[in-house]
Coordinates of C-alpha atoms in Angstrom, one line a residue:
Chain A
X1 CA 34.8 29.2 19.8
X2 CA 34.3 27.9 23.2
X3 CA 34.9 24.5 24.5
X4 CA 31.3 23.1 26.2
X5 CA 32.6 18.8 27.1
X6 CA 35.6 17.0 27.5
X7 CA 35.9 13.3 28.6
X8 CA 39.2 11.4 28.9
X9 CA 38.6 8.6 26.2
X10 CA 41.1 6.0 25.8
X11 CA 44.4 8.2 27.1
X12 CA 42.9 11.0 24.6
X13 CA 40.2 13.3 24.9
X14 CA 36.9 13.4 23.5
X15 CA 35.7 17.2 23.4
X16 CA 32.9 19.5 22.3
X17 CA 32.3 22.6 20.4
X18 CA 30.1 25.6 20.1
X19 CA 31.0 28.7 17.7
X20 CA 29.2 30.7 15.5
X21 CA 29.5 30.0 12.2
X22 CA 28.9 32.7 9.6
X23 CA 28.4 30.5 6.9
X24 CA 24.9 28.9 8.3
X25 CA 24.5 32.2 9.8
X26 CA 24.2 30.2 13.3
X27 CA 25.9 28.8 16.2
X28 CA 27.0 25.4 15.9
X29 CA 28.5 22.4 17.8
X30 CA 31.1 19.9 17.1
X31 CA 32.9 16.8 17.8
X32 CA 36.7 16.0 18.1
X33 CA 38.4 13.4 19.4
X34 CA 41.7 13.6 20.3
X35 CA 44.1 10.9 20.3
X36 CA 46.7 10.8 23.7
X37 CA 49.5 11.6 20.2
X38 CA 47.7 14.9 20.2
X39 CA 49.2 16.0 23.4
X40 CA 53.0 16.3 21.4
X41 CA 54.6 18.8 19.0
X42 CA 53.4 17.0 15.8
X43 CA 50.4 18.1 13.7
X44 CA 48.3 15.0 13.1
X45 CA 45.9 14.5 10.4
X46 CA 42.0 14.7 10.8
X47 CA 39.3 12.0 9.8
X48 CA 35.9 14.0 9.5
X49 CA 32.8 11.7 9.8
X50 CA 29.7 12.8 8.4
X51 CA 26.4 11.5 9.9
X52 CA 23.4 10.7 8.5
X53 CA 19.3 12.0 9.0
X54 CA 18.2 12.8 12.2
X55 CA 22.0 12.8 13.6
X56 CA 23.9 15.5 15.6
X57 CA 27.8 15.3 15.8
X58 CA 27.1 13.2 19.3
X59 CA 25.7 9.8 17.4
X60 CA 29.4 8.7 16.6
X61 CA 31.1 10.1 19.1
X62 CA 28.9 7.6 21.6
X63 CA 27.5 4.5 19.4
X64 CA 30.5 4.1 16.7
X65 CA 33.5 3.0 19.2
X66 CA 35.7 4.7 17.0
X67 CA 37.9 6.2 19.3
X68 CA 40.3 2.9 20.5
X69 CA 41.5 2.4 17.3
X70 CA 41.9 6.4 16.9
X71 CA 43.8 6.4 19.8
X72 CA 45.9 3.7 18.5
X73 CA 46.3 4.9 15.1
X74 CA 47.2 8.5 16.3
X75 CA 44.2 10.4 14.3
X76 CA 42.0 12.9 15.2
X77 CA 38.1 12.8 14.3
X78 CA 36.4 15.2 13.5
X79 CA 32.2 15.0 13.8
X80 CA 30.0 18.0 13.0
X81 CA 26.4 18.2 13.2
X82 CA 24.2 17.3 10.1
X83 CA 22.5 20.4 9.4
X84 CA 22.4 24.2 10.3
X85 CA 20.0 24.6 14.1
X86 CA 18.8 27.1 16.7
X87 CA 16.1 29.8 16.4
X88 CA 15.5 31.5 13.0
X89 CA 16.3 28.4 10.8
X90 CA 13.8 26.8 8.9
X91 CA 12.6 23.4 9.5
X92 CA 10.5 20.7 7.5
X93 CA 6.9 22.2 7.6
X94 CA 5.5 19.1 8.9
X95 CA 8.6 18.0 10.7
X96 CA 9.4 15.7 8.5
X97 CA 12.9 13.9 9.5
X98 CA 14.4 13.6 5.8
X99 CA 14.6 17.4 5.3
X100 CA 15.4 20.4 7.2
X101 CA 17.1 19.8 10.9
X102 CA 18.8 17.1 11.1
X103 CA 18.9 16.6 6.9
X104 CA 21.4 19.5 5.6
X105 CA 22.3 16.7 3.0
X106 CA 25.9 18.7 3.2
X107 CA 24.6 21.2 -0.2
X108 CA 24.2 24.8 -0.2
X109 CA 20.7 25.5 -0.5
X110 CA 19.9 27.5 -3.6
X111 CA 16.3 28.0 -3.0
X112 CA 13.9 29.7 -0.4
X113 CA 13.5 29.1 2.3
X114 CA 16.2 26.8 2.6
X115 CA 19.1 29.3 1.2
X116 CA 19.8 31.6 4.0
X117 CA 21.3 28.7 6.3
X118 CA 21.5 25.5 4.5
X119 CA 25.3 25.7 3.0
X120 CA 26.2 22.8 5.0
X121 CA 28.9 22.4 1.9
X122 CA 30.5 25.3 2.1
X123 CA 30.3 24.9 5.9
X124 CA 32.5 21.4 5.9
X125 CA 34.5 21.9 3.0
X126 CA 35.8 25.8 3.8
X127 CA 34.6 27.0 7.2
X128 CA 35.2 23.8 9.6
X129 CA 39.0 22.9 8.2
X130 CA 39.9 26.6 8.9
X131 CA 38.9 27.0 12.1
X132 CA 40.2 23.3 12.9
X133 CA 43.7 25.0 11.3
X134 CA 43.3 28.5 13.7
X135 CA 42.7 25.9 16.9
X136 CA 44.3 22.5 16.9
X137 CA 47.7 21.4 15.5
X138 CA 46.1 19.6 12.8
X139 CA 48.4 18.5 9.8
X140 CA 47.5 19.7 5.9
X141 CA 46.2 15.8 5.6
X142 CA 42.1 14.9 5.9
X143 CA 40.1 12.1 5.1
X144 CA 36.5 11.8 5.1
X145 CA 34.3 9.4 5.8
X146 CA 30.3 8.7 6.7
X147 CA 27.2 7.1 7.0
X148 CA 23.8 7.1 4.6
X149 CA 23.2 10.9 3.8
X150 CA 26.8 11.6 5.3
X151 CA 28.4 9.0 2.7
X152 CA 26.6 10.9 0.4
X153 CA 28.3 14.3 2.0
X154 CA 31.7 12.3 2.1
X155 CA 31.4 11.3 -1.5
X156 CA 30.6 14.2 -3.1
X157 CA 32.6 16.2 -1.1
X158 CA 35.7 13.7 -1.7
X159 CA 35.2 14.0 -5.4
X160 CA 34.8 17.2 -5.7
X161 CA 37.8 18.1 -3.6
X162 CA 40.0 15.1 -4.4
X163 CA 43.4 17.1 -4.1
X164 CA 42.3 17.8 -0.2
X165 CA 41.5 14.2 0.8
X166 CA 43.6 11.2 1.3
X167 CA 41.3 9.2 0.7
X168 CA 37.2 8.9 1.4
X169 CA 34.4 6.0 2.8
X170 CA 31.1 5.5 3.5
X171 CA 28.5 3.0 5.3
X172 CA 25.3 2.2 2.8
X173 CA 25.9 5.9 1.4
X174 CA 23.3 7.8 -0.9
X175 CA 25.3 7.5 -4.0
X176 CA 22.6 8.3 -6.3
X177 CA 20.3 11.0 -4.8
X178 CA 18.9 12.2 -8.2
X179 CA 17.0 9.0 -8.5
X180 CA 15.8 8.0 -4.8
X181 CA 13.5 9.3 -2.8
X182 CA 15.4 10.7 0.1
X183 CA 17.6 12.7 -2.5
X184 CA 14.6 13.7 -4.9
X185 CA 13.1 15.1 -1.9
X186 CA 16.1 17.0 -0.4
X187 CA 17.4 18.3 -3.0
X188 CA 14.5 19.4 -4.9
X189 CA 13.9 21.5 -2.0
X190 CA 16.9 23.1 -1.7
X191 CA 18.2 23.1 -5.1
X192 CA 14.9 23.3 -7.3
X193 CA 13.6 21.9 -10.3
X194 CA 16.4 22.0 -12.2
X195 CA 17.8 18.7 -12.4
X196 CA 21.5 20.2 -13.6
X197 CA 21.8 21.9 -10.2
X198 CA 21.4 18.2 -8.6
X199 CA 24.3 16.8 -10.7
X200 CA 27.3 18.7 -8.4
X201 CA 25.4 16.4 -5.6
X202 CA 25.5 13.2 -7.3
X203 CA 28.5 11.1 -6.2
X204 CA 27.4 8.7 -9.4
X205 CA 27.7 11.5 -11.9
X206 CA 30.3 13.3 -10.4
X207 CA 32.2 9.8 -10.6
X208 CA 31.7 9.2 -14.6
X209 CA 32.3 12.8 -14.6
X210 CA 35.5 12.9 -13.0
X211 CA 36.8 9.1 -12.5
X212 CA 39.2 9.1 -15.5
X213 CA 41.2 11.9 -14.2
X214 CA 41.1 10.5 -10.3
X215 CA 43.1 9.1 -8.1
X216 CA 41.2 9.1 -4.9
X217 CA 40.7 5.8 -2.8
X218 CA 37.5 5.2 -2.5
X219 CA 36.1 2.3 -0.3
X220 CA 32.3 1.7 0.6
X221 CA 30.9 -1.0 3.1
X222 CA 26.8 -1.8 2.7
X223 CA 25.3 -4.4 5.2
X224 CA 23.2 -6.7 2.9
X225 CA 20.0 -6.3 5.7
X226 CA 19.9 -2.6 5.6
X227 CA 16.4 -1.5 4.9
X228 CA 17.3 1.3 2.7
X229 CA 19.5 -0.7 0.4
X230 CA 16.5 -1.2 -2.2
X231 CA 14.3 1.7 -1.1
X232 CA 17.2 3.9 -1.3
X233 CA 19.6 2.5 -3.7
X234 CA 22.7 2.5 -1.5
X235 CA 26.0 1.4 -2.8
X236 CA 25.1 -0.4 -5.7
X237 CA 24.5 2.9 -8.4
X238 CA 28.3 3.7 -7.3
X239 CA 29.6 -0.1 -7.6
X240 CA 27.9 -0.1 -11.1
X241 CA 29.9 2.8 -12.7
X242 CA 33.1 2.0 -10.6
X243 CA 32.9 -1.1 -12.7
X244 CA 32.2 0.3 -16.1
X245 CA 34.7 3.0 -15.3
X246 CA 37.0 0.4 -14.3
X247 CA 37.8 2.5 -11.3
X248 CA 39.3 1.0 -8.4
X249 CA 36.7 1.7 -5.7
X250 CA 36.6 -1.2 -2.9
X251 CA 33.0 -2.0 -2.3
X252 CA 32.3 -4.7 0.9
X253 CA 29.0 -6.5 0.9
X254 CA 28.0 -8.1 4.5
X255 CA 25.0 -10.3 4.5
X256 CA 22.4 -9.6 7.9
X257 CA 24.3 -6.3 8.4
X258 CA 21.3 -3.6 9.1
X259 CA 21.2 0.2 8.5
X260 CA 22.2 0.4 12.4
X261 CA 25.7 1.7 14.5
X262 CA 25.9 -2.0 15.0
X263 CA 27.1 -2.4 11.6
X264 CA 29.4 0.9 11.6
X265 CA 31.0 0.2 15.2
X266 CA 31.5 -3.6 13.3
X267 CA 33.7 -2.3 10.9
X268 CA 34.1 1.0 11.9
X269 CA 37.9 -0.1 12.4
X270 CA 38.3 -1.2 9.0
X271 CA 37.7 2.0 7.7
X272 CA 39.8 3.6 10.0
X273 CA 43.0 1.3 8.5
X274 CA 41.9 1.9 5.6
X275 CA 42.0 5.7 5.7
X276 CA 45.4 6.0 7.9
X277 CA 47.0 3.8 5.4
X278 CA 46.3 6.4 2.5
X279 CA 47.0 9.0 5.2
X280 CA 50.6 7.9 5.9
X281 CA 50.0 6.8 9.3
X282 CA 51.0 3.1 8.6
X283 CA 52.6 1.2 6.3
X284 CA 49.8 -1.5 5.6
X285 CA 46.2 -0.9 5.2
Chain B
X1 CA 9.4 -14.2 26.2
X2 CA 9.7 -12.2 22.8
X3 CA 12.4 -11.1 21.1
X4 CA 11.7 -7.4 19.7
X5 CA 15.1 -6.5 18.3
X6 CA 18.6 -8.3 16.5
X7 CA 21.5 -6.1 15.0
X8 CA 24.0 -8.3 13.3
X9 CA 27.2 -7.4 15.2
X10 CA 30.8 -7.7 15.0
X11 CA 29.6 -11.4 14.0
X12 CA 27.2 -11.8 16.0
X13 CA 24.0 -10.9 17.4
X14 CA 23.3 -8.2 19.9
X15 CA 19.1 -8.9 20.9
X16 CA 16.6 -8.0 22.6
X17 CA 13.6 -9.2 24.6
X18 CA 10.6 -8.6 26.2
X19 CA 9.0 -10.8 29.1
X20 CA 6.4 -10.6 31.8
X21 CA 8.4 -11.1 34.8
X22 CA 6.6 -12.6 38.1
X23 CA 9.2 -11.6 40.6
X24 CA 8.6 -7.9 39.8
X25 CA 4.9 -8.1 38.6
X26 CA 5.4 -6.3 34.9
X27 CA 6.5 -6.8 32.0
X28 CA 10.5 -5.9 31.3
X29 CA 13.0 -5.6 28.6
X30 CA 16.1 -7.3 28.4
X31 CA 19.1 -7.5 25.8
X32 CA 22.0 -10.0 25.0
X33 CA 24.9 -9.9 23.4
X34 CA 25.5 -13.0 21.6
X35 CA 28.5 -13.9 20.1
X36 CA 29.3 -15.4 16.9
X37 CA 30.2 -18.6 18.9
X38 CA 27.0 -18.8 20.0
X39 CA 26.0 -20.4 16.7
X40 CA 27.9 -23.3 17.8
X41 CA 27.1 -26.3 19.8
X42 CA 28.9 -25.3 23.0
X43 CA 27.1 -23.6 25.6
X44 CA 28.8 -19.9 26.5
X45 CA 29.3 -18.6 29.8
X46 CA 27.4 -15.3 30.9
X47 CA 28.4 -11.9 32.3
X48 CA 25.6 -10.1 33.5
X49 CA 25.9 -6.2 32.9
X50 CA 24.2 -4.1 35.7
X51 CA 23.8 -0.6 34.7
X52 CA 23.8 2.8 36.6
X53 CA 21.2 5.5 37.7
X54 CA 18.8 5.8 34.9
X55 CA 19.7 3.4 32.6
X56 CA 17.7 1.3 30.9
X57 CA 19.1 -2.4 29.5
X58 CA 20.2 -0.8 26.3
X59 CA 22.8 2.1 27.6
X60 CA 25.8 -0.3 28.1
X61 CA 24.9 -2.0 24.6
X62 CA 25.3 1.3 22.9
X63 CA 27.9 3.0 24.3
X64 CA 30.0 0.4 26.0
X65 CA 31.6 -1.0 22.9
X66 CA 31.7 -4.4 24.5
X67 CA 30.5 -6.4 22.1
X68 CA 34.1 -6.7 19.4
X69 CA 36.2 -7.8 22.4
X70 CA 33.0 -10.2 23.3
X71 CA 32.7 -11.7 19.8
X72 CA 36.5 -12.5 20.4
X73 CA 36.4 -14.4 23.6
X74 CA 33.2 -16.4 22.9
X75 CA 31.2 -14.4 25.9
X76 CA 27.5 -13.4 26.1
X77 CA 26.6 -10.6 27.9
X78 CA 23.1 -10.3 29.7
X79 CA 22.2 -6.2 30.5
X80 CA 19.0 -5.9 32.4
X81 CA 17.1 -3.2 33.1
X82 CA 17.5 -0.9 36.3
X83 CA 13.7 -1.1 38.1
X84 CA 10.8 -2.4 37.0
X85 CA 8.5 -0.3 34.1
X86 CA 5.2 0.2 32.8
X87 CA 1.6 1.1 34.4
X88 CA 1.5 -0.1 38.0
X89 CA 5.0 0.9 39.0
X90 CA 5.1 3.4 41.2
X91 CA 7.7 6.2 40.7
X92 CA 9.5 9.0 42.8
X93 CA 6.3 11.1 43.4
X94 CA 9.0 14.0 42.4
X95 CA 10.4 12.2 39.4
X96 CA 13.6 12.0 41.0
X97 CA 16.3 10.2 39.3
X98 CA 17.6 8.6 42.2
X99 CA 14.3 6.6 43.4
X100 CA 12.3 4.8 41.6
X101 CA 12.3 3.8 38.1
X102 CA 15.3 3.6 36.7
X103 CA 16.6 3.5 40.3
X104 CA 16.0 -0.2 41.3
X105 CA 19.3 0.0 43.1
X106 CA 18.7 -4.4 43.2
X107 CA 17.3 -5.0 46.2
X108 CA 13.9 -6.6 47.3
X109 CA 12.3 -3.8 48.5
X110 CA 9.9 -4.2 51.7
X111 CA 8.4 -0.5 52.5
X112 CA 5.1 0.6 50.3
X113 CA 4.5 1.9 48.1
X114 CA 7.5 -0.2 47.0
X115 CA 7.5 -3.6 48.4
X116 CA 5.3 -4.8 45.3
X117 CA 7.4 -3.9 42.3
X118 CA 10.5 -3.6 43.1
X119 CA 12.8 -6.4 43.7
X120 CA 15.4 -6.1 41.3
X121 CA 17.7 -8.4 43.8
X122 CA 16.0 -11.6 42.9
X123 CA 15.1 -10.9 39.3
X124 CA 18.7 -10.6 39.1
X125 CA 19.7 -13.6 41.3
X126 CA 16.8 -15.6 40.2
X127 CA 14.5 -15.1 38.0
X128 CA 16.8 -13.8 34.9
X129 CA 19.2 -16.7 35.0
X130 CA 16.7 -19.3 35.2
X131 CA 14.7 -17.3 31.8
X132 CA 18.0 -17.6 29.9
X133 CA 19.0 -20.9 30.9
X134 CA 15.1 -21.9 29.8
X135 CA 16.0 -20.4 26.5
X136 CA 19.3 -20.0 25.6
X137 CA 22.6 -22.9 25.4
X138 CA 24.1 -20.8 28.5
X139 CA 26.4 -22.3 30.7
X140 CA 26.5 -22.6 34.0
X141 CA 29.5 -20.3 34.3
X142 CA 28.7 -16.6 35.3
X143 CA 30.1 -13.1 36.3
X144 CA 29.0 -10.1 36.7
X145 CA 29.8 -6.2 36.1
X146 CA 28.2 -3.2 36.8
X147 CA 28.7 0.8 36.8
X148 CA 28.0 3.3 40.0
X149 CA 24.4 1.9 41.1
X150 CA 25.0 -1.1 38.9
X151 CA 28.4 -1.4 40.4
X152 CA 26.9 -1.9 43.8
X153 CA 24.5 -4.2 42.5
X154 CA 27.2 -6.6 41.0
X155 CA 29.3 -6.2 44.5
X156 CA 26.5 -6.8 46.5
X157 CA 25.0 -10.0 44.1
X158 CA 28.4 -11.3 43.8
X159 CA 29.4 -11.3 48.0
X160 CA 26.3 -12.9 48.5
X161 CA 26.4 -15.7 46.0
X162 CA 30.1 -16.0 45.7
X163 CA 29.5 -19.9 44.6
X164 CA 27.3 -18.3 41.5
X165 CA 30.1 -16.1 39.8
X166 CA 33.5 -16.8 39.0
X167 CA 34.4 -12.9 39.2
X168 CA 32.6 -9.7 40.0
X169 CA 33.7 -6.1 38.5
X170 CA 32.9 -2.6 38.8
X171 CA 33.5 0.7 37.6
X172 CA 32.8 3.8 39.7
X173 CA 31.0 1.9 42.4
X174 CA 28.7 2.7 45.0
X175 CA 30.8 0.7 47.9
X176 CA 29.1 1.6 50.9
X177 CA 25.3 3.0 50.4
X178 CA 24.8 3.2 54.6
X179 CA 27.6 6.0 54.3
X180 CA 26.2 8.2 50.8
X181 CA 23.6 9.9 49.8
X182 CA 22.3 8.1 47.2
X183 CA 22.4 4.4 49.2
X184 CA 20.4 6.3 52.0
X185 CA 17.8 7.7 50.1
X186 CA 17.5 4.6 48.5
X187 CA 17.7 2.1 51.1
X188 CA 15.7 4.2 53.6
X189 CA 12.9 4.3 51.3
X190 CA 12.7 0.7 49.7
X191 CA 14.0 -0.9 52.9
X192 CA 12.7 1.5 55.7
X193 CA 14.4 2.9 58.9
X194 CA 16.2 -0.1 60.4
X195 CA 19.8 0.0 59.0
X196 CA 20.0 -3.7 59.9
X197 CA 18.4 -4.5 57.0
X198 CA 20.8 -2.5 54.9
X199 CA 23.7 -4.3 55.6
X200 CA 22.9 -6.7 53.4
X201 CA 22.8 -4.6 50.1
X202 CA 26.1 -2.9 51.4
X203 CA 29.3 -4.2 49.4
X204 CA 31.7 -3.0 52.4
X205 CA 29.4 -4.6 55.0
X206 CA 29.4 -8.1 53.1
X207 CA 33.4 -7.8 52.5
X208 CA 34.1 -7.3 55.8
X209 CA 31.4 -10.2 56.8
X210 CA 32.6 -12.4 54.7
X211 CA 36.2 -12.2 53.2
X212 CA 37.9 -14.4 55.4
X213 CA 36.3 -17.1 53.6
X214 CA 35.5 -16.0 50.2
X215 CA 38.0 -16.2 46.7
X216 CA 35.9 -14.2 45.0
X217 CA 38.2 -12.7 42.3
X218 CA 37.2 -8.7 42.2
X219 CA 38.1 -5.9 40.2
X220 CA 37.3 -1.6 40.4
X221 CA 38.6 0.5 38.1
X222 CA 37.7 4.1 39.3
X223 CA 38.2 7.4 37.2
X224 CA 39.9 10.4 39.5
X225 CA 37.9 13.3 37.9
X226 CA 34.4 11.5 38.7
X227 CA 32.1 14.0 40.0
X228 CA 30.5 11.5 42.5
X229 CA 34.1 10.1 44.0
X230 CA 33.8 12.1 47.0
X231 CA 30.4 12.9 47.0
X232 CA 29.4 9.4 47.1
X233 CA 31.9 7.8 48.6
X234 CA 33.0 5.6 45.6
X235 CA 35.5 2.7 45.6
X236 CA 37.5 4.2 48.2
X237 CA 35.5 2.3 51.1
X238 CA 35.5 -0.6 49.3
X239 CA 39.5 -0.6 49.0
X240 CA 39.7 0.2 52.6
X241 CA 38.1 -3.0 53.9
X242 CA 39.8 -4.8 51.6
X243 CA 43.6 -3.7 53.0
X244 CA 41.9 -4.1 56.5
X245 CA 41.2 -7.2 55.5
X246 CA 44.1 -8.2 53.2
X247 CA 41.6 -9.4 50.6
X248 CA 43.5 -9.3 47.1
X249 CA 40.7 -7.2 44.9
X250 CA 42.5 -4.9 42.4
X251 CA 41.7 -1.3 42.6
X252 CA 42.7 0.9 39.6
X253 CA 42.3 4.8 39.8
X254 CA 42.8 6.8 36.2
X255 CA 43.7 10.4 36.4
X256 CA 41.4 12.6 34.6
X257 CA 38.5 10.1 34.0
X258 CA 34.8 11.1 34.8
X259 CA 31.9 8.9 35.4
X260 CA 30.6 8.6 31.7
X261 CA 30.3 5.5 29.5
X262 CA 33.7 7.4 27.9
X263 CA 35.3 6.1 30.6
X264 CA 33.8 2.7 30.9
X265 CA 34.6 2.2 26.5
X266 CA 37.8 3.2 27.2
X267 CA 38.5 0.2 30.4
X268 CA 35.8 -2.3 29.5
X269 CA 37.7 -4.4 27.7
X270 CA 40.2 -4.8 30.8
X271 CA 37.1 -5.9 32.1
X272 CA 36.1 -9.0 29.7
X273 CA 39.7 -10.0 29.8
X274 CA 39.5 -10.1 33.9
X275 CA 36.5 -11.6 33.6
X276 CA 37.6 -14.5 30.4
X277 CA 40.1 -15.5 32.6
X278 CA 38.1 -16.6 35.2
X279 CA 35.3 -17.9 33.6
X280 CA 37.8 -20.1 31.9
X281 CA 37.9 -18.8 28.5
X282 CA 41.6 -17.5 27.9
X283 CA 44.8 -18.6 29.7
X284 CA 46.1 -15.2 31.0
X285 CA 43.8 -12.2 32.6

């Protein structure tokens, strides 16, 4: 792993990674930040974002303004890219921006020519945390948290790993991917026909599947201008069996909010309470 | 004018336009931060944001994380764009980053091929407040920031219409473009070989000139492991003609920052606080 960027960012440092992962079967970068807290003896926990199409693990490092609150909070972030890259892996055939680089959609890829690279699951839920573990002086405790297709990642991953996060969030996440067209795309692709082998992908199903047995916080935020939130059916799938569930998910409407950072740098800091609350970092969320 | 773009945020609404501007003879971008006060009645003061080498007006609206401390104090923020753009304008004929577009450096220049296009001094000065008090409930009350090129544009705008702002701040500079390489390239090129006519775009030449009888209020906050501090002659000339002088500007030097927008996230709100306090929106800097 070698270190390739490092800016002082309020008292802690914002740095850069490049390793080869042999999950992806590729060299990969990263994102951390470090808050000034890092530089004692104490392990500190790690939020992991998870960005959405077209991102790298730069977009929220620059545009979210995450870091001041970070650095107030004591919490290291954790921001990898959004989809295996480099020579030899396979890309949309016509480039298209909702599949292939850019568009891991955080699965591992069952079908051809996608399976060789795409286990961006395996990659964020094994891979990363250990090598965070071998490097940094990270603490057992992880939250996750991200945007669109990367609140999809967070959810699914969250809920299918529920003993290994605090606590999870998302901006105007996929939460339904089998029945939109971003997720019937992506993971009919990588998955294939089978519609059972979608369902591990599915925050909605894995939610009825699971909810009666979880205790995971769970909050969502969906800006009520957001271009996708029809198109796409952001948020509302998730809302809808949270309620008949009657599972305590917190789910915050904000009218004119678009699809933009604008909207995640605007609350970006609620989310961060919210996670280092169920993180033990402070009493009060 | 037009506008061609409004993210809801952090209450407000950061915007942008598009306008044909006569001074520089093309069509430019511009984009405003308006905060959520700005629905009122009241007219807001202004801070103009003057950006570095090339920038464009949306760089500091990205990454700068203004716009929550912004949204608190009731301040809109103006950020231009660095040179004039589009067909017409001539560039570096070696697409150098340090002439030409994206390199206005805000001054009226008065060599060809340049003389035509390229008087970012009084679309600043002029033409750009007289457009947004034509438009927009702004009032009267002004200051001005900028970063490395942009930093020497606020210094420079500022000295010479002290009257105009009610405080001027920089981060990372350009104090003294006779002395560096990049103020001599520049200079020498839009304002030709007579360094008389430098002095007036020079922030150390218009201190010394004038600081017996200015109270400008003015502020530097300078990172130590900035690439261009030596090499450019940052801030340091500046400070020296101001304990020469005994003119009260703050300096502030942070170990270990660079010249990035990390650094400028991580101070800026120092900045709107300086800047609130003299403008007459909060009690205490």
């Amino acid at each position: 792993m070698e270190q390739v960027g490092a800016n002082r960012c309020f008292g802690g440092w914002q740095k850069r990674y490049h390793h080869p992962s042999s999950v992806l079967g590729c060299d990969m970068h990263f994102s951390v930040y470090f808050p000034p807290q890092a530089e004692g003896s104490s392990a500190l926990p790690v939020l992991y974002w998870l960005s959405g199409l077209t991102c790298t693990d730069e977009n929220f490092v620059i545009k979210a303004g995450a870091q001041r609150l970070a650095a107030e909070l004591g919490m290291i972030i954790v921001a990898p890219d959004t989809s295996p890259r480099g020579d030899g892996v396979p890309d949309a055939p016509d480039g298209a921006y909702d599949l292939g680089l850019g568009a891991g959609f955080y699965v591992n890829a069952t079908q051809a020519p996608w399976a060789q690279h795409y286990r961006m699951y395996d990659y964020i839920v094994n891979e990363l945390p250990t090598l965070l573990q071998a490097n940094f002086n990270v603490s057992s405790k992880a939250a996750i948290a991200g945007h669109s297709m990367g609140g999809h990642g967070a959810l699914v991953i969250a809920l299918s790993n529920a003993s290994r996060f605090s606590s999870v969030s998302a901006f105007a996440p996929i939460v339904n991917p089998m029945e939109c067209p971003w997720g019937q795309k992506a993971l009919g692709a990588y998955l294939g026909d089978d519609k059972t082998a979608w369902q591990d992908y599915d925050a909605c199903h894995l939610l009825r599947q699971q909810g009666a047995f979880l205790s995971l916080p769970i909050r969502v935020d969906q800006g009520m201008a957001d271009d996708f939130l029809d198109s796409q059916q952001l948020t509302r799938p998730l809302e809808a069996v949270s309620v008949e569930l009657d599972y305590p998910a917190e789910f915050h409407y904000h009218p004119d909010y678009d699809h933009s950072y604008f909207f995640i740098a605007s609350k970006i800091d609620d989310h961060l309470r919210f996670h280092a609350h169920h993180l033990g970092l402070t009493d009060a969320p």
